[in-house]
Tab-separated table of C-alpha atoms in Angstrom:
chain	number	residue	atom	x	y	z
A	1211	MET	CA	-20.886	-16.061	88.594
A	1212	ASP	CA	-24.321	-16.754	89.248
A	1213	ASP	CA	-25.151	-20.287	89.108
A	1214	TRP	CA	-22.334	-21.704	87.060
A	1215	GLU	CA	-18.677	-22.651	87.627
A	1216	VAL	CA	-15.589	-22.923	85.841
A	1217	ALA	CA	-12.925	-25.220	86.037
A	1218	GLU	CA	-9.646	-25.688	84.676
A	1219	GLN	CA	-8.162	-28.596	81.899
A	1220	LYS	CA	-4.728	-28.974	82.136
A	1221	TRP	CA	-3.470	-30.087	78.692
A	1222	GLU	CA	-0.209	-29.924	77.496
A	1223	GLY	CA	0.930	-27.188	79.808
A	1224	LEU	CA	-2.258	-24.939	78.634
A	1225	SER	CA	-5.203	-24.236	80.915
A	1226	TYR	CA	-8.638	-23.400	79.153
A	1227	PRO	CA	-12.058	-22.793	80.694
A	1228	VAL	CA	-14.661	-25.894	80.761
A	1229	SER	CA	-18.478	-25.111	81.176
A	1230	LEU	CA	-19.889	-27.078	83.829
A	1231	SER	CA	-23.758	-28.397	84.427
A	1232	ALA	CA	-25.640	-25.421	85.897
A	1233	GLY	CA	-26.647	-25.673	89.571
A	1234	PRO	CA	-30.094	-26.945	90.468
A	1235	GLY	CA	-31.368	-23.738	90.828
A	1236	ALA	CA	-31.091	-23.286	87.046
A	1237	GLY	CA	-33.643	-25.566	85.944
A	1238	GLN	CA	-31.564	-27.254	83.337
A	1239	GLU	CA	-33.384	-24.747	81.002
A	1240	VAL	CA	-30.184	-24.408	78.717
A	1241	GLN	CA	-27.548	-26.632	77.932
A	1242	THR	CA	-24.114	-26.185	75.564
A	1243	GLU	CA	-21.218	-28.604	75.084
A	1244	ASN	CA	-17.505	-27.391	74.396
A	1245	VAL	CA	-16.479	-26.952	71.389
A	1246	THR	CA	-12.448	-27.731	69.682
A	1247	VAL	CA	-11.524	-26.992	66.100
A	1248	ALA	CA	-8.298	-26.539	64.263
A	1249	GLU	CA	-7.224	-22.658	63.298
A	1250	GLY	CA	-8.990	-21.959	60.067
A	1251	GLY	CA	-11.700	-24.969	60.567
A	1252	VAL	CA	-15.684	-24.604	61.268
A	1253	ALA	CA	-16.907	-24.952	64.508
A	1254	GLU	CA	-20.480	-25.314	65.819
A	1255	ILE	CA	-22.056	-23.799	68.780
A	1256	THR	CA	-25.240	-25.482	69.897
A	1257	CYS	CA	-27.744	-24.285	72.610
A	1258	ARG	CA	-29.907	-26.667	73.637
A	1259	LEU	CA	-33.294	-25.435	75.206
A	1260	HIS	CA	-35.492	-27.127	77.500
A	1261	GLN	CA	-39.153	-25.943	78.475
A	1262	TYR	CA	-38.437	-22.726	75.890
A	1263	ASP	CA	-41.961	-20.649	75.922
A	1264	GLY	CA	-40.858	-18.242	73.153
A	1265	SER	CA	-38.435	-16.173	75.486
A	1266	ILE	CA	-35.595	-13.957	74.395
A	1267	VAL	CA	-32.371	-16.212	73.410
A	1268	VAL	CA	-29.172	-14.183	73.167
A	1269	ILE	CA	-26.055	-15.760	72.197
A	1270	GLN	CA	-22.709	-13.749	73.072
A	1271	ASN	CA	-18.966	-14.315	72.091
A	1272	PRO	CA	-16.178	-13.850	74.845
A	1273	ALA	CA	-16.011	-10.496	74.529
A	1274	ARG	CA	-19.652	-10.564	75.653
A	1275	GLN	CA	-20.716	-8.766	72.557
A	1276	THR	CA	-24.036	-9.840	71.147
A	1277	LEU	CA	-23.656	-12.534	68.185
A	1278	PHE	CA	-27.482	-13.102	67.822
A	1279	PHE	CA	-30.558	-11.490	69.366
A	1280	ASN	CA	-33.813	-13.693	69.223
A	1281	GLY	CA	-32.152	-15.199	65.476
A	1282	THR	CA	-31.148	-11.759	64.891
A	1283	ARG	CA	-27.639	-10.776	63.637
A	1284	ALA	CA	-26.635	-8.276	66.105
A	1285	LEU	CA	-22.825	-8.487	64.715
A	1286	LYS	CA	-21.376	-8.091	61.751
A	1287	ASP	CA	-18.996	-10.735	61.600
A	1288	GLU	CA	-20.046	-12.764	58.727
A	1289	ARG	CA	-18.004	-15.766	59.464
A	1290	PHE	CA	-20.848	-16.326	62.134
A	1291	GLN	CA	-23.688	-17.827	60.511
A	1292	LEU	CA	-27.435	-18.737	62.214
A	1293	GLU	CA	-27.689	-22.063	61.326
A	1294	GLU	CA	-30.318	-23.424	63.313
A	1295	PHE	CA	-33.170	-21.347	65.846
A	1296	SER	CA	-35.900	-23.676	67.066
A	1297	PRO	CA	-37.775	-24.395	70.522
A	1298	ARG	CA	-35.323	-27.255	71.045
A	1299	ARG	CA	-32.003	-25.391	70.297
A	1300	VAL	CA	-29.910	-22.609	68.678
A	1301	ARG	CA	-26.892	-23.732	66.533
A	1302	ILE	CA	-24.460	-21.362	64.802
A	1303	ARG	CA	-21.569	-22.091	62.869
A	1304	LEU	CA	-18.227	-20.153	62.842
A	1305	SER	CA	-16.150	-20.110	59.760
A	1306	ASP	CA	-12.038	-19.476	59.467
A	1307	ALA	CA	-11.755	-20.139	63.281
A	1308	ARG	CA	-8.782	-17.939	64.905
A	1309	LEU	CA	-7.300	-17.941	68.064
A	1310	GLU	CA	-9.144	-14.654	69.155
A	1311	ASP	CA	-12.122	-16.532	68.786
A	1312	GLU	CA	-11.410	-18.768	71.350
A	1313	GLY	CA	-13.279	-18.672	74.826
A	1314	GLY	CA	-16.528	-18.957	76.407
A	1315	TYR	CA	-19.377	-18.672	74.115
A	1316	PHE	CA	-22.789	-17.207	76.242
A	1317	CYS	CA	-26.062	-18.884	75.807
A	1318	GLN	CA	-28.716	-17.303	77.627
A	1319	LEU	CA	-32.408	-17.315	78.002
A	1320	TYR	CA	-34.050	-14.512	79.635
A	1321	THR	CA	-37.708	-15.543	81.282
A	1322	GLU	CA	-38.497	-14.540	85.161
A	1323	ASP	CA	-35.090	-15.858	86.196
A	1324	THR	CA	-32.307	-15.475	83.328
A	1325	HIS	CA	-30.574	-19.196	82.954
A	1326	HIS	CA	-27.420	-19.117	80.920
A	1327	GLN	CA	-24.626	-21.843	80.054
A	1328	ILE	CA	-21.201	-21.031	78.415
A	1329	ALA	CA	-19.739	-23.084	75.682
A	1330	THR	CA	-15.976	-22.958	75.348
A	1331	LEU	CA	-14.176	-22.870	72.047
A	1332	THR	CA	-10.405	-24.003	72.050
A	1333	VAL	CA	-8.830	-23.572	68.615
A	1334	LEU	CA	-5.623	-25.717	67.980
A	1335	VAL	CA	-2.854	-24.435	65.877
A	1336	ALA	CA	-1.611	-27.082	63.554
A	1337	PRO	CA	1.869	-27.186	62.449
A	1338	GLU	CA	3.024	-26.102	59.125
A	1339	ASN	CA	5.666	-27.786	57.127
A	1340	PRO	CA	8.904	-28.080	59.095
A	1341	VAL	CA	11.838	-25.945	58.093
A	1342	VAL	CA	14.853	-27.972	57.946
A	1343	GLU	CA	18.344	-26.515	57.418
A	1344	VAL	CA	22.262	-27.887	57.787
A	1345	ARG	CA	24.411	-26.026	59.915
A	1346	GLU	CA	27.408	-26.286	57.880
A	1347	GLN	CA	28.186	-27.792	54.729
A	1348	ALA	CA	28.766	-31.791	54.805
A	1349	VAL	CA	31.960	-33.478	54.015
A	1350	GLU	CA	32.969	-36.860	53.938
A	1351	GLY	CA	34.143	-38.617	56.780
A	1352	GLY	CA	32.481	-36.203	58.784
A	1353	GLU	CA	29.554	-35.213	60.577
A	1354	VAL	CA	26.531	-33.401	59.654
A	1355	GLU	CA	24.563	-31.334	62.006
A	1356	LEU	CA	20.100	-30.614	60.718
A	1357	SER	CA	18.294	-28.234	62.314
A	1358	CYS	CA	14.412	-28.703	62.294
A	1359	LEU	CA	11.968	-25.451	63.119
A	1360	VAL	CA	8.208	-25.490	63.740
A	1361	PRO	CA	7.603	-21.824	64.626
A	1362	ARG	CA	4.089	-21.982	65.336
A	1363	SER	CA	1.843	-24.637	66.681
A	1364	ARG	CA	-0.872	-25.682	69.777
A	1365	PRO	CA	-0.483	-27.627	71.525
A	1366	ALA	CA	3.740	-27.780	71.250
A	1367	ALA	CA	4.552	-30.006	68.124
A	1368	VAL	CA	6.134	-33.204	68.385
A	1369	LEU	CA	9.116	-33.430	66.106
A	1370	ARG	CA	10.935	-36.728	64.558
A	1371	TRP	CA	13.518	-37.582	62.415
A	1372	HIS	CA	13.407	-40.540	60.011
A	1373	ARG	CA	16.134	-41.850	57.358
A	1374	ASP	CA	15.938	-45.076	55.929
A	1375	ARG	CA	12.996	-45.861	57.488
A	1376	LYS	CA	14.684	-45.699	60.723
A	1377	GLU	CA	14.279	-43.076	63.251
A	1378	LEU	CA	17.154	-40.708	64.501
A	1379	LYS	CA	17.380	-39.415	67.697
A	1380	GLY	CA	17.439	-36.057	67.973
A	1381	VAL	CA	17.209	-32.851	70.757
A	1382	SER	CA	13.973	-31.109	71.078
A	1383	SER	CA	13.262	-27.673	72.734
A	1384	SER	CA	10.142	-25.699	72.691
A	1385	GLN	CA	9.233	-21.954	73.324
A	1386	GLU	CA	5.952	-20.662	74.377
A	1387	ASN	CA	5.218	-17.315	72.259
A	1388	GLY	CA	1.376	-15.924	73.813
A	1389	LYS	CA	-1.026	-19.172	72.834
A	1390	VAL	CA	1.555	-20.553	70.534
A	1391	TRP	CA	4.558	-23.128	70.843
A	1392	SER	CA	7.603	-22.247	68.965
A	1393	VAL	CA	9.503	-25.888	68.429
A	1394	ALA	CA	12.927	-26.811	67.283
A	1395	SER	CA	14.629	-30.337	67.252
A	1396	THR	CA	18.469	-30.972	66.212
A	1397	VAL	CA	20.161	-34.241	65.099
A	1398	ARG	CA	24.164	-35.092	63.985
A	1399	PHE	CA	25.371	-37.933	62.655
A	1400	ARG	CA	28.511	-39.287	60.468
A	1401	VAL	CA	28.158	-38.923	56.486
A	1402	ASP	CA	30.404	-40.572	53.908
A	1403	ARG	CA	30.237	-40.422	49.679
A	1404	LYS	CA	27.598	-43.078	49.552
A	1405	ASP	CA	25.182	-40.762	51.620
A	1406	ASP	CA	25.639	-37.885	49.215
A	1407	GLY	CA	21.799	-37.609	47.701
A	1408	GLY	CA	20.080	-39.257	50.514
A	1409	ILE	CA	16.746	-38.416	52.087
A	1410	VAL	CA	16.182	-37.080	55.665
A	1411	ILE	CA	12.812	-36.384	56.591
A	1412	CYS	CA	11.744	-33.664	59.852
A	1413	GLU	CA	8.006	-34.964	60.480
A	1414	ALA	CA	5.758	-32.581	63.129
A	1415	GLN	CA	2.411	-34.074	64.907
A	1416	ASN	CA	0.091	-32.730	67.260
A	1417	GLN	CA	-3.631	-32.968	67.999
A	1418	ALA	CA	-4.647	-30.263	65.721
A	1419	LEU	CA	-3.915	-32.502	62.592
A	1420	PRO	CA	-6.377	-35.628	62.084
A	1421	SER	CA	-5.364	-39.113	63.695
A	1422	GLY	CA	-2.438	-40.893	61.629
A	1423	HIS	CA	-1.398	-37.782	59.673
A	1424	SER	CA	1.633	-35.118	60.253
A	1425	LYS	CA	3.686	-32.424	58.327
A	1426	GLN	CA	6.692	-33.410	56.557
A	1427	THR	CA	9.734	-32.037	55.479
A	1428	GLN	CA	12.367	-33.626	53.124
A	1429	TYR	CA	16.012	-32.736	52.795
A	1430	VAL	CA	18.133	-33.937	50.719
A	1431	LEU	CA	22.140	-34.375	52.045
A	1432	ASP	CA	24.585	-32.505	50.181
A	1433	VAL	CA	27.940	-34.400	51.139
A	1434	GLN	CA	31.119	-33.493	49.355
A	1435	TYR	CA	33.702	-35.864	48.462
A	1436	SER	CA	37.215	-36.413	46.846
A	1437	PRO	CA	36.999	-36.918	42.613
A	1438	THR	CA	37.387	-40.573	41.082
A	1439	ALA	CA	38.105	-41.349	37.420
A	1440	ARG	CA	38.015	-43.964	35.022
A	1441	ILE	CA	38.519	-44.221	31.630
A	1442	HIS	CA	36.477	-46.463	28.919
A	1443	ALA	CA	37.195	-46.723	25.578
A	1444	SER	CA	35.025	-46.945	22.399
A	1445	GLN	CA	36.168	-50.596	21.006
A	1446	ALA	CA	38.244	-53.191	22.850
A	1447	VAL	CA	40.490	-54.319	19.905
A	1448	VAL	CA	42.147	-51.195	17.664
A	1449	ARG	CA	43.421	-51.373	14.343
A	1450	GLU	CA	45.441	-49.165	12.301
A	1451	GLY	CA	43.518	-46.409	10.707
A	1452	ASP	CA	40.619	-47.014	13.587
A	1453	THR	CA	38.882	-43.954	15.320
A	1454	LEU	CA	39.594	-44.778	19.346
A	1455	VAL	CA	37.304	-42.476	21.718
A	1456	LEU	CA	38.412	-42.623	25.301
A	1457	THR	CA	35.739	-41.367	27.760
A	1458	CYS	CA	37.003	-40.150	31.360
A	1459	ALA	CA	34.038	-41.292	33.843
A	1460	VAL	CA	34.400	-38.702	36.922
A	1461	THR	CA	32.367	-38.252	40.213
A	1462	GLY	CA	32.843	-35.876	42.662
A	1463	ASN	CA	31.371	-33.396	44.840
A	1464	PRO	CA	31.581	-30.643	43.664
A	1465	ARG	CA	31.959	-32.077	40.323
A	1466	PRO	CA	35.703	-31.235	39.135
A	1467	ASN	CA	34.706	-28.596	35.840
A	1468	GLN	CA	37.945	-29.308	34.286
A	1469	ILE	CA	39.990	-32.758	32.968
A	1470	ARG	CA	43.301	-33.144	31.600
A	1471	TRP	CA	44.616	-35.204	28.952
A	1472	ASN	CA	48.382	-36.930	28.583
A	1473	ARG	CA	50.329	-39.211	27.472
A	1474	GLY	CA	53.037	-40.583	29.577
A	1475	ASN	CA	55.862	-38.524	28.912
A	1476	GLU	CA	55.172	-37.461	25.647
A	1477	SER	CA	52.672	-34.986	23.982
A	1478	LEU	CA	49.418	-36.351	22.894
A	1479	PRO	CA	49.314	-36.733	19.026
A	1480	GLU	CA	48.562	-33.710	16.814
A	1481	ARG	CA	45.253	-35.658	15.773
A	1482	ALA	CA	44.073	-36.079	18.872
A	1483	GLU	CA	41.193	-34.230	19.852
A	1484	ALA	CA	40.683	-33.288	23.874
A	1485	VAL	CA	36.963	-31.925	24.669
A	1486	GLY	CA	36.086	-32.415	28.205
A	1487	GLU	CA	35.649	-35.580	29.518
A	1488	THR	CA	36.113	-37.475	25.903
A	1489	LEU	CA	39.608	-37.990	24.205
A	1490	THR	CA	39.146	-38.773	20.068
A	1491	LEU	CA	42.023	-40.316	18.525
A	1492	PRO	CA	41.282	-41.058	14.578
A	1493	GLY	CA	43.453	-42.765	12.264
A	1494	LEU	CA	45.508	-44.619	14.419
A	1495	VAL	CA	48.951	-45.478	13.991
A	1496	SER	CA	51.409	-47.747	15.926
A	1497	ALA	CA	53.202	-44.468	16.540
A	1498	ASP	CA	49.969	-43.531	18.834
A	1499	ASN	CA	51.025	-46.393	21.179
A	1500	GLY	CA	50.870	-45.486	24.893
A	1501	THR	CA	49.653	-44.668	28.373
A	1502	TYR	CA	47.017	-41.973	28.350
A	1503	THR	CA	45.844	-40.565	31.227
A	1504	CYS	CA	42.908	-38.370	32.608
A	1505	GLU	CA	43.157	-36.135	35.869
A	1506	ALA	CA	40.361	-34.643	37.417
A	1507	SER	CA	40.784	-32.899	40.460
A	1508	ASN	CA	38.148	-30.492	43.239
A	1509	LYS	CA	38.921	-28.792	46.608
A	1510	HIS	CA	38.919	-32.017	48.341
A	1511	GLY	CA	41.319	-34.179	46.310
A	1512	HIS	CA	42.821	-35.383	43.090
A	1513	ALA	CA	42.128	-38.437	40.820
A	1514	ARG	CA	44.077	-39.857	37.839
A	1515	ALA	CA	42.761	-42.913	35.448
A	1516	LEU	CA	45.180	-44.784	32.999
A	1517	TYR	CA	44.453	-46.340	29.445
A	1518	VAL	CA	47.349	-48.102	27.806
A	1519	LEU	CA	47.143	-48.324	24.035
A	1520	VAL	CA	48.171	-50.752	21.779
A	1521	VAL	CA	47.287	-50.698	17.971
A	1522	TYR	CA	47.236	-53.678	16.544
A	1523	ASP	CA	48.697	-54.256	13.141
A	1524	PRO	CA	47.177	-57.033	10.852
A	1525	GLY	CA	50.321	-57.093	8.346
A	1526	ALA	CA	52.700	-57.827	11.053
A	1527	VAL	CA	50.287	-60.454	12.482
A	1528	VAL	CA	50.002	-62.147	9.393
A	1529	GLU	CA	54.015	-62.266	8.464
A	1530	ALA	CA	54.411	-63.871	12.075
A	1531	GLN	CA	51.796	-66.132	11.836
A	1532	THR	CA	53.709	-67.238	7.962
A	1533	SER	CA	57.319	-67.588	10.058
A	1534	VAL	CA	55.960	-69.764	12.578
A	1535	PRO	CA	56.064	-73.294	10.711
A	1536	TYR	CA	58.871	-72.870	9.573
A	1537	ALA	CA	60.452	-72.250	13.472
A	1538	ILE	CA	58.682	-75.253	14.342
A	1539	VAL	CA	60.233	-77.389	11.693
A	1540	GLY	CA	63.609	-76.065	12.805
A	1541	GLY	CA	63.047	-76.908	16.138
A	1542	ILE	CA	61.796	-80.186	15.824
A	1543	LEU	CA	65.268	-81.239	13.589
A	1544	ALA	CA	67.857	-79.790	15.907
A	1545	LEU	CA	65.859	-81.562	19.142
A	1546	LEU	CA	66.215	-84.903	16.623
A	1547	VAL	CA	69.806	-84.223	15.808
A	1548	PHE	CA	70.627	-83.771	19.923
A	1549	LEU	CA	69.058	-87.267	20.745
A	1550	ILE	CA	70.892	-89.201	18.143
A	1551	ILE	CA	74.054	-87.595	19.312
A	1552	CYS	CA	73.340	-88.583	23.090
A	1553	VAL	CA	72.672	-92.246	21.815
A	1554	LEU	CA	75.910	-92.436	19.932
A	1555	VAL	CA	77.796	-91.100	22.894
A	1556	GLY	CA	76.189	-93.577	25.114
A	1557	MET	CA	76.696	-96.404	23.197
A	1558	VAL	CA	80.237	-95.653	22.639
A	1559	TRP	CA	80.783	-95.247	26.735
A	1560	CYS	CA	78.932	-98.096	27.479
A	1561	SER	CA	81.379	-100.547	24.834
A	1562	VAL	CA	84.452	-99.081	26.226
A	1563	ARG	CA	83.339	-99.655	29.972
A	1564	GLN	CA	81.355	-102.761	29.745
A	1565	LYS	CA	84.346	-105.528	28.360
A	1566	GLY	CA	82.924	-108.283	31.333
A	1567	SER	CA	82.027	-108.387	34.763
A	1568	TYR	CA	84.623	-109.541	37.368
A	1569	LEU	CA	85.387	-110.584	40.725
A	1570	THR	CA	88.456	-109.493	42.702
A	1571	HIS	CA	89.760	-111.574	45.613
A	1572	GLU	CA	92.311	-110.430	47.521
A	1573	ALA	CA	93.797	-112.742	49.968
A	1574	SER	CA	97.316	-113.565	51.794
A	1575	GLY	CA	97.896	-117.201	52.782
A	1576	LEU	CA	94.321	-118.620	51.880
A	1577	ASP	CA	93.733	-122.236	52.033
A	1578	GLU	CA	92.785	-123.967	48.912
A	1579	GLN	CA	89.083	-124.631	49.550
A	1580	GLY	CA	85.904	-123.148	48.357
A	1581	GLU	CA	84.376	-122.480	44.614
A	1582	ALA	CA	87.167	-120.445	43.502
A	1583	ARG	CA	90.884	-121.556	42.904
A	1584	GLU	CA	93.571	-119.861	45.192
A	1585	ALA	CA	93.868	-115.962	44.095
A	1586	PHE	CA	96.956	-115.460	46.000
A	1587	LEU	CA	99.949	-117.713	46.279
A	1588	ASN	CA	102.190	-116.804	49.534
A	1589	GLY	CA	106.020	-115.839	48.132
A	1590	SER	CA	109.196	-116.030	50.174
A	1591	ASP	CA	109.331	-112.522	49.371
A	1592	GLY	CA	106.596	-111.235	51.400
A	1593	HIS	CA	104.691	-109.386	48.577
A	1594	LYS	CA	101.053	-110.158	47.098
A	1595	ARG	CA	100.510	-111.459	43.728
A	1596	LYS	CA	97.302	-110.861	42.309
A	1597	GLU	CA	94.962	-113.193	39.637
A	1598	GLU	CA	91.963	-112.091	38.204
A	1599	PHE	CA	89.658	-114.433	36.982
A	1600	PHE	CA	86.490	-114.040	34.144
A	1601	ILE	CA	83.388	-115.264	35.189
């Protein structure tokens, strides 16, 4: 093509024409610069003129339609505006850039020899906010699979997953649709009831976005789990005549929509009012004592909570406290009598047993010697005789 040539620039799997400097025969009388713009943005295309002598200058779009002829509009496209026309340069401004605007813009200078250069306009497409979906309902103890889709970007967007300020490893795929790319990513992880309401972020980035910027979508985890129940009493100590309110605090996903109140194997008192999570017991009496339960269930399980009611009777407590001193005095007297009897028995036993202390020496045919007298005398009949001596 005359004295200019086109090279191919490889970028993210795409190729675009890039103009190079004109050959020596062109005399460098026209120079251009390549321009990159994000879709919907503003691009400025500049043709620099050297040794301009007032000759005709024509600017054409990639379809070789004339936009401006010597500073005069030729194409009725208001998105193109002539910003400057001087002996040194011609500058046009393109608003709301579109993919179809991409290509080579011709700057032609008509003198004795026609000189022209091409300014290549590249239009990038920034990703929109990703679309995040869940494959199936997440249940406690199982896995959840999330998908993130960016249907349109150029170059292909890079997708990343984040959870609790940590990056999750996803599996990405992309597909080219004309000049744009469709990119998707999936991620799987195990969940528990504590993960319900947690945030998972899908982030998309490419060169069409300003440096350090990205498009993000937050997905709120919906983890279903079996219910739990716990009863809270309006007061710790209940007396006769008081009104007690029991509240059944229930959790679960889906949340149980019905709560049942019971009292052991008995029916609830006639005065009791059970409305949803609350059970009201007005004018308490001792007959209301018992074990009260609240029950809740959903499709994942059943929960039950217990509360033991003991009504405090001040009159009975006062009577019991009054009888306590007499019982204590009676117990002390009984203990004293028992001790006295034990002492008397011991004295009698000692008086009978301890008549004296003595030693018994048994011998046959002993010689007369030692500190004691002879204890036994030898008899002719061969029988032993015994003497006792008190010491």
